[in-house]
Coordinates of C-alpha atoms in Angstrom, one line a residue:
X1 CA -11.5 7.7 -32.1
X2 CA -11.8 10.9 -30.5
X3 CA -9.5 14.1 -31.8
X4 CA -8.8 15.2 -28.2
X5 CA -5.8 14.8 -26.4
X6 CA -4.7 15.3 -23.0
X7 CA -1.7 16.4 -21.1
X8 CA -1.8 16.0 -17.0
X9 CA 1.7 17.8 -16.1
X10 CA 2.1 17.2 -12.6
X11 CA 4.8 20.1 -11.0
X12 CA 6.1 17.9 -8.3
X13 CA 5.3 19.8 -4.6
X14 CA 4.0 23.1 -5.5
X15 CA 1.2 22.9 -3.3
X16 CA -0.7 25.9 -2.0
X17 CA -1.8 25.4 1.4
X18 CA -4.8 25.1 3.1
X19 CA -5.4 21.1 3.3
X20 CA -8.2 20.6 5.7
X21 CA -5.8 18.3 7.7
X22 CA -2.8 19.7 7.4
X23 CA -2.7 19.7 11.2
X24 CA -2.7 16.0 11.4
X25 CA 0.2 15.7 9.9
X26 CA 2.6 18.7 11.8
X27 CA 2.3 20.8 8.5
X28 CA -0.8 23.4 9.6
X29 CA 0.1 26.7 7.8
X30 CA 2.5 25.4 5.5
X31 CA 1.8 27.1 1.6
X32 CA 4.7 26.3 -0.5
X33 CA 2.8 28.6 -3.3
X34 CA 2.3 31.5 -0.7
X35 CA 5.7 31.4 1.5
X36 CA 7.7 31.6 -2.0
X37 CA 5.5 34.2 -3.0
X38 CA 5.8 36.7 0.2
X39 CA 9.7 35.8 0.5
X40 CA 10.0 37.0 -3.5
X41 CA 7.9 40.0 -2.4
X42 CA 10.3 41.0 0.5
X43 CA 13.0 41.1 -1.5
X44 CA 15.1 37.8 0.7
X45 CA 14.9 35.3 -2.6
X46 CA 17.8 37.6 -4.5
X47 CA 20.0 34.9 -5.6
X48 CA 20.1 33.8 -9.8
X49 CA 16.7 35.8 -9.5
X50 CA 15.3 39.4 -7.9
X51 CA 11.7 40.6 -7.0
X52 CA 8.3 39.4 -6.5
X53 CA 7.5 36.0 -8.2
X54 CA 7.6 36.3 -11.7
X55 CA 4.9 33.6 -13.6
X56 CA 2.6 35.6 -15.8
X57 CA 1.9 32.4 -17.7
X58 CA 0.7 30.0 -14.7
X59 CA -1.4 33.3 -13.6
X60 CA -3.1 33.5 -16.9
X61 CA -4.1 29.8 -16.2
X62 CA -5.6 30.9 -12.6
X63 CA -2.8 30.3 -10.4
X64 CA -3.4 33.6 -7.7
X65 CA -6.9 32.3 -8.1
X66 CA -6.1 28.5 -7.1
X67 CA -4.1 30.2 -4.2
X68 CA -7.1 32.3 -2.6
X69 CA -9.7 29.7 -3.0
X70 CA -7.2 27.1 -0.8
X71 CA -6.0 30.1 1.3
X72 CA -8.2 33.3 1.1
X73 CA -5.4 35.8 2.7
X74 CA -2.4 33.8 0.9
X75 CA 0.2 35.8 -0.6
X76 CA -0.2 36.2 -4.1
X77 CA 2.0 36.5 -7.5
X78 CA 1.5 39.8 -9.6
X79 CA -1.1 39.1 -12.2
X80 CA -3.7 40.3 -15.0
X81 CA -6.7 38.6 -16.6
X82 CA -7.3 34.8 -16.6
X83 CA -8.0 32.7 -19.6
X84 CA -8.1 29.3 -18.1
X85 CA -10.0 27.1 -15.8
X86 CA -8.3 27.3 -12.1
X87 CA -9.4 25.4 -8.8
X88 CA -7.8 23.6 -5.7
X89 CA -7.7 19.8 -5.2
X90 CA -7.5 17.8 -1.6
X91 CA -6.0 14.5 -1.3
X92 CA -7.9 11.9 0.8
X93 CA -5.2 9.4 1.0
X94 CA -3.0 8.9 4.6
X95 CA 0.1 10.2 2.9
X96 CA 2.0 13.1 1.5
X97 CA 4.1 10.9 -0.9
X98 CA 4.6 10.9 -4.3
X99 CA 2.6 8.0 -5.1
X100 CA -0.2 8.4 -3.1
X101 CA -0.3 11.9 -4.6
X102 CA 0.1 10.2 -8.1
X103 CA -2.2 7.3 -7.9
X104 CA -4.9 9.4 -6.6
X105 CA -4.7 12.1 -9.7
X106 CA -4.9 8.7 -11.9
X107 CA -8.2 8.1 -10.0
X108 CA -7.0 5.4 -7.1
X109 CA -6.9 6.2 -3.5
X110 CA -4.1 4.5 -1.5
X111 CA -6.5 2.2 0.3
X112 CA -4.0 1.1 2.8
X113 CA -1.7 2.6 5.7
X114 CA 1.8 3.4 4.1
X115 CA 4.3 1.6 6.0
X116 CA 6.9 4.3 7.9
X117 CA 10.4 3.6 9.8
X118 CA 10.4 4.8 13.3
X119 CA 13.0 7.5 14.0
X120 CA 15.2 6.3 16.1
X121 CA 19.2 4.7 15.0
X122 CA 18.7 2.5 14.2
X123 CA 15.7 2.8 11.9
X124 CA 15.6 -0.6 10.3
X125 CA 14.7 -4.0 11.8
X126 CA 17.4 -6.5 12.0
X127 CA 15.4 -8.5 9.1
X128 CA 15.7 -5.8 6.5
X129 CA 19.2 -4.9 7.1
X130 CA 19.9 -8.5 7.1
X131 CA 17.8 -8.9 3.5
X132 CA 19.9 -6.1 2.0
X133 CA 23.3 -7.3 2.9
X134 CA 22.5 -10.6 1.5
X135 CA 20.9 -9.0 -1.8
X136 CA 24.4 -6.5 -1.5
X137 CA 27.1 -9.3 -0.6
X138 CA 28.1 -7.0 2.1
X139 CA 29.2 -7.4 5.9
X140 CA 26.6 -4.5 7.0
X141 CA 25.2 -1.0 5.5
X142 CA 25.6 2.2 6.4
X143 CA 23.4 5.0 7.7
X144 CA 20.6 3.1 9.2
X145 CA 18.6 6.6 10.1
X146 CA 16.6 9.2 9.2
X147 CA 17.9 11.7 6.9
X148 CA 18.4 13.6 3.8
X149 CA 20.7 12.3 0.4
X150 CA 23.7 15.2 0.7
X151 CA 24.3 14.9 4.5
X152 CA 24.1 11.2 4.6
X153 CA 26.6 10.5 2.0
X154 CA 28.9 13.5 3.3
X155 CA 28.9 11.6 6.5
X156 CA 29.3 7.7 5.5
X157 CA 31.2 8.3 1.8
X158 CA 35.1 7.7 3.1
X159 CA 33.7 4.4 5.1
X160 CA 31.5 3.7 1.8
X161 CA 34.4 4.0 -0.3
X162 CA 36.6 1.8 2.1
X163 CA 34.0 -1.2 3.1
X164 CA 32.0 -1.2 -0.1
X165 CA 29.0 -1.4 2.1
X166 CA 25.7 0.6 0.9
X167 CA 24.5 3.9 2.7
X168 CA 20.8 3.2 3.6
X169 CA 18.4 6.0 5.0
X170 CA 14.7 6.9 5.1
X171 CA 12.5 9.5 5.9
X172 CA 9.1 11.2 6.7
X173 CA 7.4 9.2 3.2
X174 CA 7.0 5.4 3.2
X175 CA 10.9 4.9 1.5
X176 CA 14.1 2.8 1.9
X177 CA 16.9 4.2 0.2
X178 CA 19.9 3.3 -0.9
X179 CA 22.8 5.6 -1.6
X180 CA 26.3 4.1 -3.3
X181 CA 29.0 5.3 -5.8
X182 CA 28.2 4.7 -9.3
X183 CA 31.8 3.2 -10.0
X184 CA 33.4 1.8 -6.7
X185 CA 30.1 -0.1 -5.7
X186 CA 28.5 0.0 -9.5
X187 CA 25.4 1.6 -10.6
X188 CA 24.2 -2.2 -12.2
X189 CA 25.1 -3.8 -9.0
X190 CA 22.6 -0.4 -7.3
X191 CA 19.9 -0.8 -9.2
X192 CA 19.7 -4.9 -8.9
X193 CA 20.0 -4.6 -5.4
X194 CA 17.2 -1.9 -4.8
X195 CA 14.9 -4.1 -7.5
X196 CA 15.7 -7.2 -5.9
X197 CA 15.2 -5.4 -2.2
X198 CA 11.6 -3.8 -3.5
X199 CA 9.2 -6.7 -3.2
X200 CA 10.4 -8.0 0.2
X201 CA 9.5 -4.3 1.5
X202 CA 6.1 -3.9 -0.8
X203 CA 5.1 -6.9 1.2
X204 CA 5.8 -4.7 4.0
X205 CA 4.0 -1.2 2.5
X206 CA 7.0 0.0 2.1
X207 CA 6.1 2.4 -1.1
X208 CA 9.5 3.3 -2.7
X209 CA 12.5 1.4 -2.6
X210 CA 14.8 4.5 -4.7
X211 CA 18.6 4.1 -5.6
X212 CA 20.3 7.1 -4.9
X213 CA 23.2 7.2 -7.1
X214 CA 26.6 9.3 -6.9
X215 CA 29.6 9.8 -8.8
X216 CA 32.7 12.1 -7.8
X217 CA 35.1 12.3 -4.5
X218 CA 33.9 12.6 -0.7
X219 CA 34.9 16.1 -1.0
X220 CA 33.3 16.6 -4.0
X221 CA 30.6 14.7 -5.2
X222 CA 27.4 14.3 -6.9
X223 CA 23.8 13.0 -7.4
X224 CA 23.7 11.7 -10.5
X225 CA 20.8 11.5 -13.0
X226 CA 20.5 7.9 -12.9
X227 CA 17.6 8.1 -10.1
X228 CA 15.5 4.9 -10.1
X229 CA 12.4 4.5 -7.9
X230 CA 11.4 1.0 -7.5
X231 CA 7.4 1.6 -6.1
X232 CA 4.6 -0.5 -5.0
X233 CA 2.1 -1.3 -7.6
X234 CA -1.2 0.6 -7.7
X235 CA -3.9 -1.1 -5.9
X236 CA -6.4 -1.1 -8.8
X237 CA -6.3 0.5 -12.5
X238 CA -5.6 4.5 -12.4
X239 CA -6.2 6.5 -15.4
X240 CA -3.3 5.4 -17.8
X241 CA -5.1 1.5 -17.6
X242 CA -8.1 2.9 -18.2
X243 CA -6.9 5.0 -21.6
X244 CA -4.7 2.3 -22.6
X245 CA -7.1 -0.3 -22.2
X246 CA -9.6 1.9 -24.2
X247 CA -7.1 1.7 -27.2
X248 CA -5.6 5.1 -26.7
X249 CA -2.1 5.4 -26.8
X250 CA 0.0 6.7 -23.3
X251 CA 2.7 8.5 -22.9
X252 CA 4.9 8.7 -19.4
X253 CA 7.0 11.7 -19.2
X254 CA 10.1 12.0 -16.1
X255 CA 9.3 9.5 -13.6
X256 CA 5.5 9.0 -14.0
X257 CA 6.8 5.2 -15.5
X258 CA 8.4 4.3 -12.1
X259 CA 6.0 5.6 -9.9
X260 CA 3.1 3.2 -11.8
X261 CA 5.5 0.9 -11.9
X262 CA 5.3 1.0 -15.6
X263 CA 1.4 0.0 -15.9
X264 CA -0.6 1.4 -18.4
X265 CA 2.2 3.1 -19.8
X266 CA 2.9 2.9 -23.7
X267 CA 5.9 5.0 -24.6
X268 CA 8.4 6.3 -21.9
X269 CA 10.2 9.5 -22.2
X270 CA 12.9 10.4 -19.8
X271 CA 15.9 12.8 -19.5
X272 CA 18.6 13.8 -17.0
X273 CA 16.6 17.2 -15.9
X274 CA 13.7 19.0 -16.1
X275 CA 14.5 20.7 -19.2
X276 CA 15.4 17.5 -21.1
X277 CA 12.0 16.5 -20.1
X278 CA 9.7 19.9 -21.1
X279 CA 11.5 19.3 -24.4
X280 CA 10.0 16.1 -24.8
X281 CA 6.8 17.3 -23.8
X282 CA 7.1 20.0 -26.3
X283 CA 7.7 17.3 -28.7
X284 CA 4.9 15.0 -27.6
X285 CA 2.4 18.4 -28.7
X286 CA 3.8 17.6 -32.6
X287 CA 3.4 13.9 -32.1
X288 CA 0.9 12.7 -29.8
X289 CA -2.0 10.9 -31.2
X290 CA -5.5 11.9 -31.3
X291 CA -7.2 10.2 -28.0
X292 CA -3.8 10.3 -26.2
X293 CA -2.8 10.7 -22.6
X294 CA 0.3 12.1 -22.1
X295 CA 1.3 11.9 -18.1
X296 CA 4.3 14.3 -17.0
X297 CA 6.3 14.9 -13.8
X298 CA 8.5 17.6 -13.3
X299 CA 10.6 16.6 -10.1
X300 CA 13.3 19.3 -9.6
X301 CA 11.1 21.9 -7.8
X302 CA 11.0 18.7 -5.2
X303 CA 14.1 17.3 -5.3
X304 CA 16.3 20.4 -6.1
X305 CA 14.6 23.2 -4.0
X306 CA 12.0 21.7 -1.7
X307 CA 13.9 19.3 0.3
X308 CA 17.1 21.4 0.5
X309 CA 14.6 24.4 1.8
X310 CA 16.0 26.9 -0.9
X311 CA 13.6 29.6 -1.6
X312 CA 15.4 31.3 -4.4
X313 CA 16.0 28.3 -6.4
X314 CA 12.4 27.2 -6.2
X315 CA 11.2 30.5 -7.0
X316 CA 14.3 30.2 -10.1
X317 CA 12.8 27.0 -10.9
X318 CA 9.1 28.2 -11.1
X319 CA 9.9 31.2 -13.2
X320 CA 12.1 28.8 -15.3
X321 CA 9.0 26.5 -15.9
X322 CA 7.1 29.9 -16.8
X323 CA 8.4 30.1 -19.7
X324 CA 8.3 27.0 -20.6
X325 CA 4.4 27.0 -20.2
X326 CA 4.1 29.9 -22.6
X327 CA 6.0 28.0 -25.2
X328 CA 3.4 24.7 -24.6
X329 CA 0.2 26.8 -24.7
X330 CA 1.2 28.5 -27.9
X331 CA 1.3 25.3 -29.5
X332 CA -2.0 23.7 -28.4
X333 CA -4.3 22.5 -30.6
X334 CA -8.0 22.7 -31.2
X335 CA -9.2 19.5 -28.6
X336 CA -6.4 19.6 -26.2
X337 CA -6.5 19.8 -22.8
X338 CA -3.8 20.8 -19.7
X339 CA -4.0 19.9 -16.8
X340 CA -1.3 21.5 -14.6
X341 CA -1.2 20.2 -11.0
X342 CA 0.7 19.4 -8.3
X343 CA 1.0 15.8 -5.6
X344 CA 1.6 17.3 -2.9
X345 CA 3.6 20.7 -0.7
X346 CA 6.9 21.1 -0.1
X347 CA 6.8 24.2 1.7
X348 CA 10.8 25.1 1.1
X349 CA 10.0 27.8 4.5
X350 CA 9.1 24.9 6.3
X351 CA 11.0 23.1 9.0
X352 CA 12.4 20.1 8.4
X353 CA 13.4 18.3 5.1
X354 CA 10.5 16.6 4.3
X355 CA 7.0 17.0 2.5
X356 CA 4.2 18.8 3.2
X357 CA 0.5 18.2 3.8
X358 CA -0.9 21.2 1.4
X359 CA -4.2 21.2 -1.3
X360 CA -2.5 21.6 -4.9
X361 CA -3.8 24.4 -8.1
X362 CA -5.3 22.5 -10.7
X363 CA -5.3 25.1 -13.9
X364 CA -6.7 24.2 -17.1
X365 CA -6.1 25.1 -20.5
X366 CA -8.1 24.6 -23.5
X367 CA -11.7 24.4 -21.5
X368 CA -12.6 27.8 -21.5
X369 CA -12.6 30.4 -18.2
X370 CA -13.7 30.0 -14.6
X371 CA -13.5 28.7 -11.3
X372 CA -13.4 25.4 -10.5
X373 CA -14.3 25.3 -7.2
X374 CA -12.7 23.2 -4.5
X375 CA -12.3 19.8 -6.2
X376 CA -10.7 15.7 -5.4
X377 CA -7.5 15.2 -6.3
X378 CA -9.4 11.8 -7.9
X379 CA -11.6 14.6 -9.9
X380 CA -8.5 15.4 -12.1
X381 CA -9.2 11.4 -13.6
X382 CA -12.4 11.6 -14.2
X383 CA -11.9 15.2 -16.0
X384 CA -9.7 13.5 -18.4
X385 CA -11.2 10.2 -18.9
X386 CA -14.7 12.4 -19.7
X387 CA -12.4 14.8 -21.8
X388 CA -10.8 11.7 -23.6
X389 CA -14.1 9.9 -23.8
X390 CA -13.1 6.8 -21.7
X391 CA -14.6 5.3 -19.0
X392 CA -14.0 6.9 -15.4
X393 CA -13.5 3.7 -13.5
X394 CA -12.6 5.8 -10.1
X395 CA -14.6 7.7 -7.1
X396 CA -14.4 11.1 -9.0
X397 CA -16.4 13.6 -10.5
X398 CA -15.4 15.1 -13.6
X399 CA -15.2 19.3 -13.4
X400 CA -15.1 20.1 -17.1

């Protein structure tokens, strides 16, 4: 049994730019990284924050380096000298999702077209609305469309709260979700229907079926913490099979255990935010075991700044995370490695809502200094698997 460990921390949507077919997918020029970064710099990201981007920490790991390999003339973050391994990964997969992002970091390409709803009202076909009011004992659902969580619950939560029925909505990423009131419909009864609803829509390609719950009045309500995405299973073993069938003990931190719809995962560690969830991963640094993967997601730079197109909280939440990262490093131990990376861009200057199609950093700690180079986002599992000593069963080259 190897001494090594590893930690793959995954900051969900901090892409930077410059994905080869970004243009494919309505998202050329889009650099999540570089648009906070210039907005910081000209002073119009003020708000719980001031100044240019603050993240001496990331830039120590190679971040402004990551950036100008995936975008020579991006914007860059103030930094010094650089004492880890920085590069840029591109996905391959047709999707800028969170599990095709996931799966292929793990080592699995999404070897399939995602299945998407059309955007047009209604969105769903008369089969799946039918399947979910069955699953929901209701008359008919709500929403039916296109669109984000806070609008579509603004709009539909007085006829929600009268008819009982759920609020269902999509978007741009292969989902179906499902919106209701924790206490007048239930969160139990939510999170049966959306597991119940999952493998009629996997059948479909569907990715995600995700239960959206809220809590509160129409005129003042709230997401709650009690997220729950139900997704597809990976297509073929990713990198937590592979360490966990080597022996090795897993851990899943955030929402990594729902997204591999709990495969290959040993131990599961989740909170209600990202800072109940770096404090586990602090934890998991004292307790690991040797030869251990430990898999993290940090989702709030996604779900809490990238979607609702807020620059300043992002830029809050990336400084936030900062410090954090300086806290992690300092306790490493002879034989770790980190891997900090990203699944995809969500460029919070970007039009629309949704993801977008961007190359991620990848910045390593514990490996020495120097570039990477431009790498495969299925090159992050076969770093690890060589790091750990277990077989690389995927496509990818390691980089270490």
């Amino acid at each position: 049994m190897t001494d090594r460990r590893a930690f793959l921390i995954v900051m969900d949507s901090v892409g930077c730019g410059g994905a080869p077919d970004a243009a494919d997918f309505g998202d050329e020029g889009a650099n999540t990284l570089g648009h906070i970064t210039a907005v910081c710099a000209a002073g119009r990201a003020d708000i719980g924050r001031k100044g240019p981007l603050h993240v001496p920490n990331l830039m120590r790991l190679g971040l402004g380096r990551a950036m100008a390999l995936s975008v020579p003339d991006t914007n860059l973050p103030e930094g010094g000298a650089v004492s880890g391994r920085w590069g840029a990964a591109t996905e391959v997969s047709r999707g800028k999702d969170t599990p095709s992002g996931h799966w292929e970091l793990a080592g699995v390409p999404v070897p399939w077209d995602w299945h998407y709803f059309p955007e047009t009202v209604p969105a769903f076909p008369d089969d799946v609305v039918a399947e979910v009011c069955r699953l929901a004992g209701t008359e008919g659902i709500l929403g039916n469309c296109h669109a984000s969580g806070v609008p579509i619950i603004t709009a539909h939560c007085e006829e929600h709260l009268r008819s009982g029925w759920p609020i269902c909505y999509t978007s741009a990423d292969s989902v179906f979700q499902i919106a209701a009131h924790e206490e007048a419909f239930g969160l139990d009864r939510l999170l049966k229907l959306c597991a119940d609803l999952a493998p009629y829509l996997h059948a479909r390609k569907v990715g995600r079926v995700i239960a959206r719950p809220f809590i509160g009045t129409c005129g003042d309500f709230k997401r709650t913490a009690n997220r729950r995405d139900y997704a597809i299973d990976p297509p073929s073993p990713t990198l937590l099979d592979w360490v966990q069938d080597a022996g090795r003990a897993t851990h899943a931190v955030g929402k990594i255990g729902d997204i591999f719809s709990q495969r290959g995962v040993g131990t599961l560690h989740k909170g209600k935010s990202d800072s109940d969830l770096f404090e586990h991963l602090l934890a998991l640094q004292g307790s690991a075991e040797p030869g251990s993967l430990t898999f993290a997601n940090f989702v709030e730079f996604d779900s809490l700044y990238g979607h609702p197109r807020d620059v300043a909280g992002y830029a809050r939440a990336l400084e936030w995370f900062d410090v954090q990262v300086g806290a992690f490093l300092a306790a490493m131990r002879p034989g770790d490695l980190a891997i900090f990376t990203a699944d995809h861009g969500n460029d919070p200057t970007w039009r629309g809502t949704e993801h977008t199609r961007e190359r991620v950093p990848v910045l390593c700690a514990g490996v020495g200094t120097g570039s990477l180079g431009l790498v495969s986002f299925v090159d992050v599992a076969a770093s690890v698997a060589t790091h750990l000593g277990v077989e690389n069963q995927g496509p990818g080259r390691a980089f270490l």
